[in-house]
XYZ file of C-alpha atoms in Angstrom:
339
model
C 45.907 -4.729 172.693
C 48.543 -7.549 172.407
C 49.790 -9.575 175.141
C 52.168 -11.574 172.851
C 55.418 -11.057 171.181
C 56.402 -7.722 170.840
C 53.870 -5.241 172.298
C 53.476 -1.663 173.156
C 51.136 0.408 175.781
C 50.496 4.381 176.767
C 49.991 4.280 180.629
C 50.356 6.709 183.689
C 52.677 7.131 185.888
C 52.077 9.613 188.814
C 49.841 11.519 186.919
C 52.818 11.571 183.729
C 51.875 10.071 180.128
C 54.240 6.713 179.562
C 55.064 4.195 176.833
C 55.887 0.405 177.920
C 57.736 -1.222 175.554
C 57.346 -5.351 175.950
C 59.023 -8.295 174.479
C 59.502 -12.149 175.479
C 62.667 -11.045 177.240
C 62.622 -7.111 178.621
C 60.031 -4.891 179.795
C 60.953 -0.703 179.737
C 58.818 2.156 180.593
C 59.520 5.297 179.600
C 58.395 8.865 180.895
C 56.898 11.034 177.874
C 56.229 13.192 180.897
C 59.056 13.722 182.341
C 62.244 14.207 180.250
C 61.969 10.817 177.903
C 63.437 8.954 181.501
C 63.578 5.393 181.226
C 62.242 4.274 184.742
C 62.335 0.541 183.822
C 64.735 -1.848 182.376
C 63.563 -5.096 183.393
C 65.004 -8.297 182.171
C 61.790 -10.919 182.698
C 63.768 -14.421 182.563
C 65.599 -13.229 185.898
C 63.233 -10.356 187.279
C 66.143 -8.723 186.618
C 65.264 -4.039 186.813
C 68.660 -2.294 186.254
C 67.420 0.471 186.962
C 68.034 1.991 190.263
C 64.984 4.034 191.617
C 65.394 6.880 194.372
C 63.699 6.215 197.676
C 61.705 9.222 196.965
C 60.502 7.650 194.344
C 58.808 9.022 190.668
C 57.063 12.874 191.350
C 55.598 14.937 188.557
C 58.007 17.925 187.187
C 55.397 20.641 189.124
C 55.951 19.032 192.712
C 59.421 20.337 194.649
C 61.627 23.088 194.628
C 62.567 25.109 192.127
C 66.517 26.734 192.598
C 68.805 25.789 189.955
C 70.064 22.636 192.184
C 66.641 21.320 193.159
C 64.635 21.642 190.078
C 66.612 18.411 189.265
C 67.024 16.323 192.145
C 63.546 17.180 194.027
C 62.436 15.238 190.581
C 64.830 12.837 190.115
C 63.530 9.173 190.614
C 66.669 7.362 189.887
C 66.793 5.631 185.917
C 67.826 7.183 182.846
C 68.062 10.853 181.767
C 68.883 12.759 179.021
C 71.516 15.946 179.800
C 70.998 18.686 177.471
C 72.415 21.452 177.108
C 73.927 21.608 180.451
C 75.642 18.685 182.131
C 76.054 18.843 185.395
C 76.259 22.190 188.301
C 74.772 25.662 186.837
C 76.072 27.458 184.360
C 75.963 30.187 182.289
C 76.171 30.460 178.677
C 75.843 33.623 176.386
C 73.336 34.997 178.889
C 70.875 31.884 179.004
C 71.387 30.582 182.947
C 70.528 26.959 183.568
C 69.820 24.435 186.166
C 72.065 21.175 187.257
C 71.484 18.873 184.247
C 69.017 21.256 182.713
C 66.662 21.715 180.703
C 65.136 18.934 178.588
C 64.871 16.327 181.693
C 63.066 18.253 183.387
C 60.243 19.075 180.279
C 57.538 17.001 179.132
C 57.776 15.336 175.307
C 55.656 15.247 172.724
C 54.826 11.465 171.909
C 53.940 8.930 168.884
C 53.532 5.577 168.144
C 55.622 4.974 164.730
C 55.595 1.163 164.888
C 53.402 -1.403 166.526
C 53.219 -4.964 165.275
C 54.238 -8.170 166.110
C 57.730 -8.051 165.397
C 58.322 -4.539 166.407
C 57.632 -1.347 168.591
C 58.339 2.285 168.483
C 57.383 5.372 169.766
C 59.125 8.562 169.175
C 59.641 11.653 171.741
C 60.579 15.458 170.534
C 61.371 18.378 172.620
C 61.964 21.807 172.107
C 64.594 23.632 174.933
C 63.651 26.529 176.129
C 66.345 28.686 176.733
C 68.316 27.714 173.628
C 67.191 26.718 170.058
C 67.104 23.712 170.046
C 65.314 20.442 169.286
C 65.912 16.524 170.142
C 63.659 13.935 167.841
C 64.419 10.041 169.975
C 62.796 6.874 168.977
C 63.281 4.317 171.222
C 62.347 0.874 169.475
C 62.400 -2.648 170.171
C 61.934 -5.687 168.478
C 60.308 -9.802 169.359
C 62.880 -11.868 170.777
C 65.865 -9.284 171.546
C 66.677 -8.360 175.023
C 67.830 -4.851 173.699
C 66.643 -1.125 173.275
C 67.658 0.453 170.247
C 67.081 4.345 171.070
C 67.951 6.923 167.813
C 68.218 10.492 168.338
C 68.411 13.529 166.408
C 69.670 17.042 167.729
C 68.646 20.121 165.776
C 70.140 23.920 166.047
C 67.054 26.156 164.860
C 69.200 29.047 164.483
C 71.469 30.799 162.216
C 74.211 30.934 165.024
C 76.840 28.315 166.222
C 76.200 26.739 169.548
C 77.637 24.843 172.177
C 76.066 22.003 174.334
C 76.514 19.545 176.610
C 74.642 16.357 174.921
C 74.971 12.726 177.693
C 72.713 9.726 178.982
C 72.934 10.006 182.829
C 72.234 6.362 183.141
C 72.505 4.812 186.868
C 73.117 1.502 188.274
C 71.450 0.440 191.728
C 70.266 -2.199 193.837
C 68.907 -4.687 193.571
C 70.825 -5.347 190.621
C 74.250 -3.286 191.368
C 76.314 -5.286 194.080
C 80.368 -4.805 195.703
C 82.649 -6.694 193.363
C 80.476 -6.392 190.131
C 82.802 -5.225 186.994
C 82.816 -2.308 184.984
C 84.457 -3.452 181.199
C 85.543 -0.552 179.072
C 87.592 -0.766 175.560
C 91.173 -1.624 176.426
C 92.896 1.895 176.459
C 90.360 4.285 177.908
C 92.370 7.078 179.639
C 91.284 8.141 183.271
C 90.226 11.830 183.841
C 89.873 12.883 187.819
C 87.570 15.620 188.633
C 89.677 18.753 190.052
C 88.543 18.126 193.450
C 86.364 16.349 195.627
C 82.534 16.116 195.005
C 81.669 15.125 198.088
C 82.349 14.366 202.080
C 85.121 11.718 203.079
C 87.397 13.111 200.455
C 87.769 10.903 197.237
C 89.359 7.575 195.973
C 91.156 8.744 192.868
C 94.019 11.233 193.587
C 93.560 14.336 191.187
C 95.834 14.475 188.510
C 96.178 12.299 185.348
C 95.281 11.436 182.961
C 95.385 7.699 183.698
C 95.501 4.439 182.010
C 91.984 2.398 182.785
C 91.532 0.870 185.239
C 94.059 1.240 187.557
C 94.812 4.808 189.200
C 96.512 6.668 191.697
C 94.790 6.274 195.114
C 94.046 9.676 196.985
C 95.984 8.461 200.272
C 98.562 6.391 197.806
C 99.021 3.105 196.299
C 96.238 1.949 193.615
C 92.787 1.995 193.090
C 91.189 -0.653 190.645
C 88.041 1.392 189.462
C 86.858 -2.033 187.521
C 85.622 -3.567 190.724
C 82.729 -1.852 192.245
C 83.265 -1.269 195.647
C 81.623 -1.870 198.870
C 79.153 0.821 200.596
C 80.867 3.614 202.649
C 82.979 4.774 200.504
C 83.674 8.456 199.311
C 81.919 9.948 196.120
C 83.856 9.929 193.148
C 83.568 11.437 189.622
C 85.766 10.466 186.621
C 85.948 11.115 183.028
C 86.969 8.299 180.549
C 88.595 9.455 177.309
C 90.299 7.718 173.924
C 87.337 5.534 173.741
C 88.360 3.223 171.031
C 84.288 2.194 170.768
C 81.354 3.932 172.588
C 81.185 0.740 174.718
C 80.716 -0.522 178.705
C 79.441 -3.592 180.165
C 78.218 -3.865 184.228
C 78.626 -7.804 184.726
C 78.153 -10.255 187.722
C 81.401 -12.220 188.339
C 79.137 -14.833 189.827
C 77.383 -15.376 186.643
C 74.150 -13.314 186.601
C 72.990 -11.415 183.866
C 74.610 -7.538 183.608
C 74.138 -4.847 180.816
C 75.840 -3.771 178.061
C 75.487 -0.062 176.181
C 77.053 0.967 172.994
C 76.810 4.198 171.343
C 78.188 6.447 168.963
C 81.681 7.646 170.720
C 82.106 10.487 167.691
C 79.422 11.956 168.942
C 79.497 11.348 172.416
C 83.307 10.587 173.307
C 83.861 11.121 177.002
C 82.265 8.221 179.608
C 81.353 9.738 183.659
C 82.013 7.199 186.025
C 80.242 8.313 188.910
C 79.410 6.857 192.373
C 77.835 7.627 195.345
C 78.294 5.029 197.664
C 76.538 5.969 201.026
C 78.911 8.400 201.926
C 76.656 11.531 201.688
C 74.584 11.516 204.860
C 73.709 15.001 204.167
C 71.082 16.287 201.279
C 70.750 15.032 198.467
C 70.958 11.632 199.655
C 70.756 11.502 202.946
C 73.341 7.842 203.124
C 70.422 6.020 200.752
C 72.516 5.842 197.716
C 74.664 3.171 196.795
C 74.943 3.364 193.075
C 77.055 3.889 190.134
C 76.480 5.744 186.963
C 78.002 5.362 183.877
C 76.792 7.822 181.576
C 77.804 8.451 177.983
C 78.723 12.307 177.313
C 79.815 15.109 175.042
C 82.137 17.470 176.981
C 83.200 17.436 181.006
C 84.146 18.043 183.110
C 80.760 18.095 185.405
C 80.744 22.062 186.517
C 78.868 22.809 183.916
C 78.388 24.545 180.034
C 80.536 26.917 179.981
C 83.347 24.858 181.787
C 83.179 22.473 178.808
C 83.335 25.124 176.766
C 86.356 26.524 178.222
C 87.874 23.389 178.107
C 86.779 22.373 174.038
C 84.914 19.490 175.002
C 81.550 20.947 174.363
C 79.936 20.005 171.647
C 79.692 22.390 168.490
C 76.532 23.144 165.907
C 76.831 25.064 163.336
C 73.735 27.124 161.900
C 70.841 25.272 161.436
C 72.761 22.041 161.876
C 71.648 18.109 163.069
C 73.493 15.163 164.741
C 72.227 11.940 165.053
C 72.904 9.242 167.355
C 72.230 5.754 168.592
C 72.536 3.906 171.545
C 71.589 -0.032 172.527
C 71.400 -1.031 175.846
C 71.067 -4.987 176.008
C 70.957 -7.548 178.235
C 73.790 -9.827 178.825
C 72.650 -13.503 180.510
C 75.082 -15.602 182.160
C 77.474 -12.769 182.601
C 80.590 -13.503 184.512
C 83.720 -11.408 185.509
């Protein structure tokens, strides 16, 4: 046991095995039990968590329904997922049926420590799917004196066939950090992707259409809509894809100065960025008006109806037999962040 520099601890949470990963600067948990979900990002100097937990807070993967909508949201506590092999509604693919975002958030990982010492922490997570062959190997790491999680993945086909997936990082953004008039900063000539039609009641912000020059879009009921600027509660749901990512980049930042986040990954493997938001709107299930949030969430393939809809579309991504990707993302801490 350390309680200096860099320092690393197996816990429970809800009955789920969990790693916390400690610096001088940020504190993380994450959920070997449930899906490798980061359900902490907290940056210490400003008691800063930008993470955004559900009201129904953190319940173990055997508690809830079970229907191919609700084996994902009865369970879902709010943080940081990852989406594989199916992003988004049902779907279908070559026989195998799976659930909203299924299958390996919902799954408990295998866990090991790989590095704990003073200067640096790691543990690494592996899952098998179930319902296609394949494998994902992430290390999530950290190191003294960086306000930063370095997270490296690798994706594995076990088979002698070519596959298709649906590989993202359905990362969220909530209060108390997430506020009205916060910025969203994307490389300069992302392209703007609406989703085919409303996703939820109130109709939508962003008429359908496109594809658009970041950030500023056609509005549903005309003129512009700046989706930069977060905007206030009461708004309709909205779901966008961001393409021609110059750099897997984004940055969430506090035009009155405090701190904000920054992610960067590797956009040839994951090229497409959801902007999603839920802003109150929904008074009916799942969310019951108790979401105000915005996720920003780092994908291969859209558009959010699921597999084979990516598929159709040749955003999915491919594996050939018996093939591996890797990829890394860092998710850091920006101080003194300003508009």
């Amino acid at each position: 046991m350390r309680n200096w520099g860099v320092r690393l601890r197996e816990i429970a949470l809800a009955g789920l095995r969990a790693f916390v990963l400690e610096n001088e600067l940020l504190r993380v948990v994450v959920l070997a039990g449930k899906g490798g979900d980061v359900v902490e990002f907290l940056h210490k100097p400003s008691d800063t968590d930008f993470v955004w937990l559900s009201p129904d807070g953190l319940r173990a993967p055997g508690d809830g329904a079970s229907d191919d909508v609700a084996v994902f949201l009865d369970r879902y506590e709010g943080g940081w997922q990852e989406v594989l092999p199916n992003g988004g509604a049902p779907s279908v693919y070559r026989g195998a049926r799976f659930a909203q975002h299924g299958e390996v958030a919902g799954l408990p990982w295998d866990a090991e420590v790989v590095a704990d010492d003073e200067q640096e922490v790691a543990v690494r997570l592996s899952v098998r799917a179930h319902r296609m062959p394949l494998r994902v190997v992430k290390t999530f790491r950290m190191v003294s004196g960086v306000a930063e999680l370095v997270v490296e993945e690798e994706l594995a086909n076990e088979s002698d066939v070519e596959l298709d997936a649906m590989w993202g990082h359905h990362i969220v953004f909530g209060a108390p950090f997430l506020k009205p008039g916060h910025r969203i900063r994307v490389p300069d000539g992302a392209r703007v992707v609406p989703h085919a039609t409303p996703i939820g009641p109130g109709g939508r912000r962003v008429r359908a259409g496109g594809p658009h020059r970041w950030p500023h879009v056609p509005a549903d009921g005309g003129g512009t809509v700046d989706l930069s600027v977060v905007p206030a509660p009461g708004g309709p749901s909205e779901i966008v894809y961001l393409t021609d990512l110059d750099e897997g980049r984004y940055e969430v930042v506090d035009p009155a100065g405090g701190p904000g986040l920054r992610v960067r990954w590797d956009e040839s493997v994951l090229p497409h960025l959801w902007l999603w938001q839920e802003l109150g709107a929904t008074a009916d299930h799942p969310w019951w008006g108790r979401a105000y949030v915005v996720g920003l969430e780092p994908f291969a393939g859209h558009p959010t109806d699921g597999l084979a809809a990516a598929v159709e579309n040749g955003t999915a991504l491919k594996l050939g037999p018996r093939a591996v990707r890797r990829l890394w993302l860092r998710a850091g801490v920006i101080e003194g962040s300003t508009g």
